[in-house]
Every structure is written in C-alpha cells, then in structure tokens.
Amino acid sequence: MANTREIKNRINSVKNTQKITNAMYLISSTKLRKAKMELENTRPYFQMIETEIKRIFQSKKHVKSRYFYPEEGRHAAENYAYLVITADKGLAGSYNHNVLKEAEDAIAKHKNIDLYVVGEYGRHYFQRHNIPIKQTFLYTAQNPTFERARQIAYMLLEEYDSGRVDEIRIIYSDMENEISSTVRVDRVLPFDRGNFIEQDGQKVEEYVNMHFFPSVEVVLNHVIPGYVAGYIYGALVDSFSSEQNARMTAMDSANKNAEKLLGELTMEYNRVRQAAITQEITEVAAGAKAQVKKRLKEGGSLE
C-alpha cells in the first residue's frame, strides 16, 4: 500500500496535468471562434462566385470547359490527386485517425494516386507506413488562410491542367455540430454541371442577356481557379474547426477523469492517513499498557 507522501505526490501530479488540459480546452475554444468568424467573413465572396457560375450555365446551355464533365461521353478517371487534411499534433480524439482511414481506403481503391498532405500528423503517418507523398504543406493546418489555400489550389490546378491528373479529391473533417463531426471525401475537379444548374431542386433565374468577352469558355475558366481556392479554404477552416472541437471534447473528458481520479486519490489518502493515525494511537496505547504491566511486575504502584 502506498504511503501518504506517495499519494500526495500523485494528487499534485494530477492537479498539474488538469491545469494543462484546462488551458488547452480554453485555447481550442478561442481558436474555434476565431476560425468560424474568419470563414463567415469570406464566405459571401465565394458564394457570389458560385452564383456567377450558375448564371453562366443558365445563359449558355452548352458550355465546354475542361473543369466540367462533358455533357456526353464521360470517362472514368485513371489518375487521382488527393488532398488529405490532418492536424499538426494529436490530443484530438479520433480526429486524425478517421481522416487517415479514409485516405487508406482511397489508396487501396485507386492504383494511380498522388497524395498532397496538410498537417504534420498525416505526413509522419504516411512516412512511417512507407506511403509516398507528392507534396506536403507546412504550418497550414494551424493557420488556415486564403493565401495558403490559393497556393494549394494553384499547385493542384497545374497538375490538372497539364493532364497529369484526371480527378482531384479532398479528404477533410466537417464539424456537423458542437458534439460530432464527419469525414468528407469531396470531388473538387471536374465539376458536375448539374450542381450549378439547379439550386435546392429549383432552377436559378435565367440571365439571357449576358454577354461574355472574349468568350464564355474563357470567362468560365478564369473564374474556376478562384472558386477552387475558396472551396479548399473552406475545407481547411472546417478541418481546423473540427480539430479544435475534437480537442475541446478530449480535454473536457480528461478534466472529468482527473476530477474522478482526484476524488479517488483523496479518499485513499484520507484512508491511509487515518490508518496511520490509528496505528500510532494503538502503538502508544500498547506501549503505555506495557509500562503499566512492567511497573506492576516490579512491585511498584500505578501512581
């Protein structure tokens, strides 16, 4: 059985750990609010781009673009590029594990696949498992900015425009609510025309008097890179928010476990201390009784 000093040291150690987990909870909460605010501030711009693309398809019925599936004769992709978004560190529950599981499923499904990895956790994971990585992006997971999203989009678009990649997909975590999040596997390119022709099951307003210079194809191809960058930026922020939410949940669980452990250790400490006091009293009483017996045996008195 541990003595009171050992139990006291364990109690102090748990309290120190609890201070760290509580601080991490507060930091994640602050980062989560900031990320959501930044996304809400930039979302209207990308919604406007999406609306303009829909207007183009409503005004011109048959638009040819390398960024969209053809109206007829769609072929299956052979070469894939996957953007996998993970965190730079752990302590976030199953956040990283769920994303990497989807990435492994994609690797097993497709033969020709290039991995573009965001986050140190994912980079180390693929390196340990000897899985080749085409490109990694440092510091992006902890600092999702539109400029970083634009750089990633430029690199992926360069591969797509050159024909080295037939399809671009992205694997990231999307926070559904404050309790749970889900891993999404979205196709970034090529787009499906139907997504821009219908909105919530209804046809968007037609703009038959729109004029394009020099051509509708050139205008559309010029707009798409900005839309892709906005799409990636949204995924980066969603992943960052999911990470912070997962870390908040993990730290809250750690705090509750620490409280439970402190209660158990305090009870054990009081029990051991009470046993030590009882033993000391017993030893004192036994010593006094022995002294009395010794005096009586020697013929002395109790006074």
Tab-separated table of C-alpha atoms in Angstrom:
chain	number	residue	atom	x	y	z
A	1	MET	CA	0.000	0.000	0.000
A	2	ALA	CA	1.283	3.468	-0.903
A	3	ASN	CA	2.101	5.844	1.901
A	4	THR	CA	0.643	9.323	2.327
A	5	ARG	CA	3.631	11.032	0.704
A	6	GLU	CA	3.315	8.964	-2.489
A	7	ILE	CA	-0.420	9.582	-2.693
A	8	LYS	CA	0.099	13.295	-2.093
A	9	ASN	CA	2.618	13.415	-4.947
A	10	ARG	CA	0.133	11.684	-7.255
A	11	ILE	CA	-2.577	14.179	-6.310
A	12	ASN	CA	-0.255	17.098	-7.101
A	13	SER	CA	0.702	15.476	-10.405
A	14	VAL	CA	-2.958	15.049	-11.428
A	15	LYS	CA	-3.707	18.662	-10.469
A	16	ASN	CA	-0.802	19.913	-12.604
A	17	THR	CA	-1.992	17.824	-15.558
A	18	GLN	CA	-5.511	19.160	-15.069
A	19	LYS	CA	-4.198	22.726	-15.337
A	20	ILE	CA	-2.663	21.867	-18.716
A	21	THR	CA	-5.795	20.171	-20.101
A	22	ASN	CA	-7.969	23.045	-18.915
A	23	ALA	CA	-5.659	25.571	-20.595
A	24	MET	CA	-5.736	23.560	-23.839
A	25	TYR	CA	-9.533	23.499	-23.693
A	26	LEU	CA	-9.698	27.293	-23.404
A	27	ILE	CA	-7.150	27.811	-26.196
A	28	SER	CA	-9.046	25.496	-28.554
A	29	SER	CA	-12.290	27.286	-27.745
A	30	THR	CA	-10.747	30.638	-28.673
A	31	LYS	CA	-9.233	29.306	-31.908
A	32	LEU	CA	-12.558	27.733	-32.882
A	33	ARG	CA	-14.450	31.012	-32.529
A	34	LYS	CA	-11.787	32.892	-34.490
A	35	ALA	CA	-11.777	30.372	-37.359
A	36	LYS	CA	-15.570	30.460	-37.661
A	37	MET	CA	-15.547	34.259	-37.740
A	38	GLU	CA	-12.911	34.384	-40.496
A	39	LEU	CA	-14.830	31.871	-42.601
A	40	GLU	CA	-18.084	33.793	-42.225
A	41	ASN	CA	-16.318	36.992	-43.286
A	42	THR	CA	-15.059	35.443	-46.539
A	43	ARG	CA	-17.989	33.146	-47.359
A	44	PRO	CA	-20.077	35.793	-49.228
A	45	TYR	CA	-17.300	36.279	-51.807
A	46	PHE	CA	-17.203	32.600	-52.743
A	47	GLN	CA	-20.982	32.360	-52.724
A	48	MET	CA	-21.003	35.197	-55.244
A	49	ILE	CA	-18.566	33.290	-57.493
A	50	GLU	CA	-20.783	30.213	-57.315
A	51	THR	CA	-23.799	32.312	-58.248
A	52	GLU	CA	-21.970	33.740	-61.261
A	53	ILE	CA	-21.070	30.239	-62.470
A	54	LYS	CA	-24.727	29.288	-62.218
A	55	ARG	CA	-25.665	32.357	-64.235
A	56	ILE	CA	-23.216	31.330	-66.947
A	57	PHE	CA	-24.777	27.890	-67.278
A	58	GLN	CA	-28.252	29.370	-67.297
A	59	SER	CA	-27.423	31.851	-70.022
A	60	LYS	CA	-25.409	29.430	-72.158
A	61	LYS	CA	-26.810	25.923	-72.350
A	62	HIS	CA	-23.824	24.190	-73.892
A	63	VAL	CA	-20.559	25.412	-72.410
A	64	LYS	CA	-17.366	23.466	-72.944
A	65	SER	CA	-14.792	23.618	-70.188
A	66	ARG	CA	-12.024	21.300	-69.029
A	67	TYR	CA	-13.160	21.906	-65.460
A	68	PHE	CA	-16.557	20.239	-66.023
A	69	TYR	CA	-17.627	16.787	-67.028
A	70	PRO	CA	-18.754	16.731	-70.678
A	71	GLU	CA	-22.460	16.527	-71.321
A	72	GLU	CA	-21.917	13.209	-73.061
A	73	GLY	CA	-19.172	10.606	-73.129
A	74	ARG	CA	-17.967	10.860	-69.544
A	75	HIS	CA	-14.942	8.639	-68.922
A	76	ALA	CA	-13.730	7.171	-65.637
A	77	ALA	CA	-10.656	8.831	-64.165
A	78	GLU	CA	-7.340	6.989	-64.070
A	79	ASN	CA	-5.015	9.370	-62.247
A	80	TYR	CA	-6.128	10.903	-58.948
A	81	ALA	CA	-4.847	13.651	-56.708
A	82	TYR	CA	-5.998	13.570	-53.082
A	83	LEU	CA	-5.628	16.493	-50.710
A	84	VAL	CA	-5.603	14.983	-47.208
A	85	ILE	CA	-6.088	17.460	-44.360
A	86	THR	CA	-4.861	16.397	-40.908
A	87	ALA	CA	-3.621	18.240	-37.833
A	88	ASP	CA	-0.103	19.199	-36.814
A	89	LYS	CA	-0.435	17.391	-33.485
A	90	GLY	CA	-2.527	14.844	-31.643
A	91	LEU	CA	-4.565	15.070	-28.424
A	92	ALA	CA	-7.715	15.466	-30.527
A	93	GLY	CA	-9.501	12.187	-30.029
A	94	SER	CA	-10.144	10.253	-33.246
A	95	TYR	CA	-9.885	13.336	-35.485
A	96	ASN	CA	-6.682	12.332	-37.305
A	97	HIS	CA	-7.436	8.604	-37.252
A	98	ASN	CA	-10.744	8.996	-39.115
A	99	VAL	CA	-9.195	11.108	-41.878
A	100	LEU	CA	-6.254	8.747	-42.354
A	101	LYS	CA	-8.590	5.758	-42.508
A	102	GLU	CA	-10.429	7.338	-45.441
A	103	ALA	CA	-7.093	8.101	-47.091
A	104	GLU	CA	-6.008	4.472	-46.749
A	105	ASP	CA	-9.291	3.330	-48.305
A	106	ALA	CA	-8.678	5.671	-51.250
A	107	ILE	CA	-5.114	4.347	-51.695
A	108	ALA	CA	-6.403	0.787	-51.696
A	109	LYS	CA	-9.119	1.659	-54.226
A	110	HIS	CA	-7.069	3.611	-56.781
A	111	LYS	CA	-3.778	2.488	-58.313
A	112	ASN	CA	-2.517	5.829	-59.610
A	113	ILE	CA	-2.848	8.345	-56.789
A	114	ASP	CA	-0.818	11.363	-55.679
A	115	LEU	CA	-1.093	12.489	-52.069
A	116	TYR	CA	-0.984	16.144	-51.065
A	117	VAL	CA	-0.886	16.245	-47.293
A	118	VAL	CA	-1.713	19.085	-44.918
A	119	GLY	CA	-0.575	18.594	-41.322
A	120	GLU	CA	2.476	17.092	-39.640
A	121	TYR	CA	0.446	14.236	-38.191
A	122	GLY	CA	-0.506	12.965	-41.629
A	123	ARG	CA	2.999	13.468	-43.019
A	124	HIS	CA	4.591	11.406	-40.236
A	125	TYR	CA	1.913	8.726	-40.573
A	126	PHE	CA	2.459	8.178	-44.304
A	127	GLN	CA	6.238	8.242	-43.890
A	128	ARG	CA	6.092	5.578	-41.179
A	129	HIS	CA	3.994	3.364	-43.454
A	130	ASN	CA	6.248	3.994	-46.484
A	131	ILE	CA	3.450	5.622	-48.467
A	132	PRO	CA	4.822	8.154	-50.990
A	133	ILE	CA	3.706	11.770	-50.693
A	134	LYS	CA	3.702	14.129	-53.669
A	135	GLN	CA	3.686	17.343	-51.617
A	136	THR	CA	3.275	18.462	-48.015
A	137	PHE	CA	2.192	21.869	-46.770
A	138	LEU	CA	3.800	23.081	-43.533
A	139	TYR	CA	2.016	25.227	-40.947
A	140	THR	CA	-1.198	25.261	-42.980
A	141	ALA	CA	-3.218	23.107	-40.561
A	142	GLN	CA	-2.677	25.509	-37.651
A	143	ASN	CA	-3.005	28.638	-39.769
A	144	PRO	CA	-5.650	28.193	-42.483
A	145	THR	CA	-5.553	31.342	-44.597
A	146	PHE	CA	-6.887	32.078	-48.049
A	147	GLU	CA	-3.372	32.723	-49.309
A	148	ARG	CA	-2.338	29.192	-48.307
A	149	ALA	CA	-5.489	27.820	-49.931
A	150	ARG	CA	-4.656	29.722	-53.117
A	151	GLN	CA	-1.165	28.181	-53.209
A	152	ILE	CA	-2.557	24.679	-52.780
A	153	ALA	CA	-5.201	25.304	-55.439
A	154	TYR	CA	-2.581	26.630	-57.867
A	155	MET	CA	-0.454	23.508	-57.438
A	156	LEU	CA	-3.407	21.132	-57.887
A	157	LEU	CA	-4.740	23.066	-60.875
A	158	GLU	CA	-1.333	22.936	-62.529
A	159	GLU	CA	-1.401	19.136	-62.297
A	160	TYR	CA	-4.972	19.041	-63.587
A	161	ASP	CA	-4.431	21.462	-66.473
A	162	SER	CA	-1.342	19.573	-67.630
A	163	GLY	CA	-3.332	16.334	-67.841
A	164	ARG	CA	-1.232	14.505	-65.268
A	165	VAL	CA	-4.290	14.265	-63.015
A	166	ASP	CA	-7.800	13.380	-64.158
A	167	GLU	CA	-9.629	13.997	-60.901
A	168	ILE	CA	-8.942	15.962	-57.711
A	169	ARG	CA	-10.495	14.974	-54.425
A	170	ILE	CA	-10.201	16.268	-50.894
A	171	ILE	CA	-10.486	14.391	-47.585
A	172	TYR	CA	-11.269	16.508	-44.547
A	173	SER	CA	-13.350	16.662	-41.371
A	174	ASP	CA	-16.534	18.701	-41.355
A	175	MET	CA	-17.959	19.737	-37.996
A	176	GLU	CA	-21.680	18.953	-38.048
A	177	ASN	CA	-22.335	20.467	-34.627
A	178	GLU	CA	-20.634	21.045	-31.290
A	179	ILE	CA	-20.860	17.352	-30.474
A	180	SER	CA	-19.878	15.463	-33.602
A	181	SER	CA	-18.035	15.805	-36.904
A	182	THR	CA	-17.834	13.627	-40.008
A	183	VAL	CA	-15.116	12.886	-42.541
A	184	ARG	CA	-15.969	14.005	-46.055
A	185	VAL	CA	-14.476	12.876	-49.359
A	186	ASP	CA	-15.415	15.505	-51.953
A	187	ARG	CA	-14.555	15.713	-55.616
A	188	VAL	CA	-13.092	19.124	-56.345
A	189	LEU	CA	-12.493	18.712	-60.081
A	190	PRO	CA	-14.018	18.123	-62.503
A	191	PHE	CA	-17.344	19.646	-61.502
A	192	ASP	CA	-20.737	18.251	-62.332
A	193	ARG	CA	-22.835	20.649	-64.401
A	194	GLY	CA	-25.970	19.682	-62.503
A	195	ASN	CA	-24.618	21.249	-59.325
A	196	PHE	CA	-24.639	24.657	-60.975
A	197	ILE	CA	-27.857	24.357	-62.962
A	198	GLU	CA	-30.146	23.528	-60.073
A	199	GLN	CA	-30.270	25.073	-56.642
A	200	ASP	CA	-32.265	23.370	-53.867
A	201	GLY	CA	-34.174	21.474	-56.530
A	202	GLN	CA	-35.215	24.682	-58.338
A	203	LYS	CA	-33.879	26.314	-61.490
A	204	VAL	CA	-31.983	29.511	-60.815
A	205	GLU	CA	-33.033	32.694	-62.562
A	206	GLU	CA	-32.074	32.860	-66.206
A	207	TYR	CA	-29.865	35.661	-67.497
A	208	VAL	CA	-30.376	35.507	-71.249
A	209	ASN	CA	-28.915	38.976	-71.961
A	210	MET	CA	-25.451	38.340	-70.569
A	211	HIS	CA	-22.515	38.926	-72.910
A	212	PHE	CA	-19.078	37.377	-72.461
A	213	PHE	CA	-15.756	38.653	-73.703
A	214	PRO	CA	-13.752	37.224	-75.314
A	215	SER	CA	-15.872	34.077	-74.894
A	216	VAL	CA	-17.947	32.293	-72.294
A	217	GLU	CA	-15.362	29.494	-72.051
A	218	VAL	CA	-12.532	31.920	-71.286
A	219	VAL	CA	-14.603	33.708	-68.658
A	220	LEU	CA	-15.603	30.435	-67.009
A	221	ASN	CA	-12.050	29.086	-66.984
A	222	HIS	CA	-10.881	32.336	-65.421
A	223	VAL	CA	-13.461	32.149	-62.629
A	224	ILE	CA	-12.945	28.497	-61.684
A	225	PRO	CA	-9.464	28.828	-60.028
A	226	GLY	CA	-10.826	31.361	-57.551
A	227	TYR	CA	-13.750	29.096	-56.794
A	228	VAL	CA	-11.458	26.097	-56.242
A	229	ALA	CA	-9.270	28.160	-53.901
A	230	GLY	CA	-12.356	29.178	-51.946
A	231	TYR	CA	-13.502	25.563	-51.778
A	232	ILE	CA	-10.127	24.460	-50.388
A	233	TYR	CA	-10.076	27.351	-47.935
A	234	GLY	CA	-13.487	26.339	-46.633
A	235	ALA	CA	-12.262	22.753	-46.200
A	236	LEU	CA	-9.157	23.961	-44.334
A	237	VAL	CA	-11.221	26.044	-41.936
A	238	ASP	CA	-13.797	23.281	-41.451
A	239	SER	CA	-10.995	20.838	-40.658
A	240	PHE	CA	-9.358	23.299	-38.279
A	241	SER	CA	-12.686	23.879	-36.532
A	242	SER	CA	-13.292	20.130	-36.277
A	243	GLU	CA	-9.813	19.657	-34.817
A	244	GLN	CA	-10.352	22.307	-32.156
A	245	ASN	CA	-13.786	20.912	-31.353
A	246	ALA	CA	-12.357	17.384	-31.043
A	247	ARG	CA	-9.561	18.683	-28.812
A	248	MET	CA	-12.075	20.537	-26.633
A	249	THR	CA	-14.060	17.308	-26.249
A	250	ALA	CA	-10.911	15.318	-25.442
A	251	MET	CA	-9.692	17.879	-22.904
A	252	ASP	CA	-13.119	18.103	-21.287
A	253	SER	CA	-13.135	14.318	-20.920
A	254	ALA	CA	-9.610	14.465	-19.483
A	255	ASN	CA	-10.718	17.096	-16.946
A	256	LYS	CA	-13.646	14.955	-15.857
A	257	ASN	CA	-11.403	11.906	-15.497
A	258	ALA	CA	-8.940	13.983	-13.487
A	259	GLU	CA	-11.725	15.086	-11.140
A	260	LYS	CA	-12.776	11.474	-10.686
A	261	LEU	CA	-9.190	10.368	-10.069
A	262	LEU	CA	-8.638	13.195	-7.582
A	263	GLY	CA	-11.708	12.090	-5.656
A	264	GLU	CA	-10.440	8.508	-5.515
A	265	LEU	CA	-6.935	9.564	-4.505
A	266	THR	CA	-8.290	11.902	-1.815
A	267	MET	CA	-10.350	9.088	-0.336
A	268	GLU	CA	-7.334	6.785	-0.435
A	269	TYR	CA	-5.167	9.480	1.132
A	270	ASN	CA	-7.638	10.017	3.968
A	271	ARG	CA	-7.951	6.263	4.498
A	272	VAL	CA	-4.175	5.743	4.641
A	273	ARG	CA	-3.716	8.753	6.914
A	274	GLN	CA	-6.493	7.555	9.225
A	275	ALA	CA	-4.929	4.092	9.295
A	276	ALA	CA	-1.547	5.617	10.160
A	277	ILE	CA	-3.091	7.691	12.979
A	278	THR	CA	-4.959	4.657	14.295
A	279	GLN	CA	-1.750	2.634	14.205
A	280	GLU	CA	0.131	5.339	16.102
A	281	ILE	CA	-2.607	5.527	18.741
A	282	THR	CA	-2.590	1.735	19.039
A	283	GLU	CA	1.190	1.707	19.423
A	284	VAL	CA	1.088	4.439	22.068
A	285	ALA	CA	-1.678	2.641	23.974
A	286	ALA	CA	0.177	-0.656	23.747
A	287	GLY	CA	3.373	0.996	24.985
A	288	ALA	CA	1.567	2.587	27.907
A	289	LYS	CA	-0.059	-0.718	28.786
A	290	ALA	CA	3.326	-2.443	28.670
A	291	GLN	CA	4.790	0.153	31.002
A	292	VAL	CA	1.944	-0.395	33.454
A	293	LYS	CA	2.473	-4.144	33.429
A	294	LYS	CA	6.210	-3.662	33.939
A	295	ARG	CA	5.678	-1.464	36.986
A	296	LEU	CA	3.180	-3.869	38.496
A	297	LYS	CA	5.549	-6.756	37.897
A	298	GLU	CA	8.356	-4.911	39.655
A	299	GLY	CA	6.086	-4.341	42.638
A	300	GLY	CA	5.539	-0.706	42.004
A	301	SER	CA	2.310	1.209	42.103
A	302	LEU	CA	0.297	2.827	39.366
A	303	GLU	CA	0.662	6.250	40.917
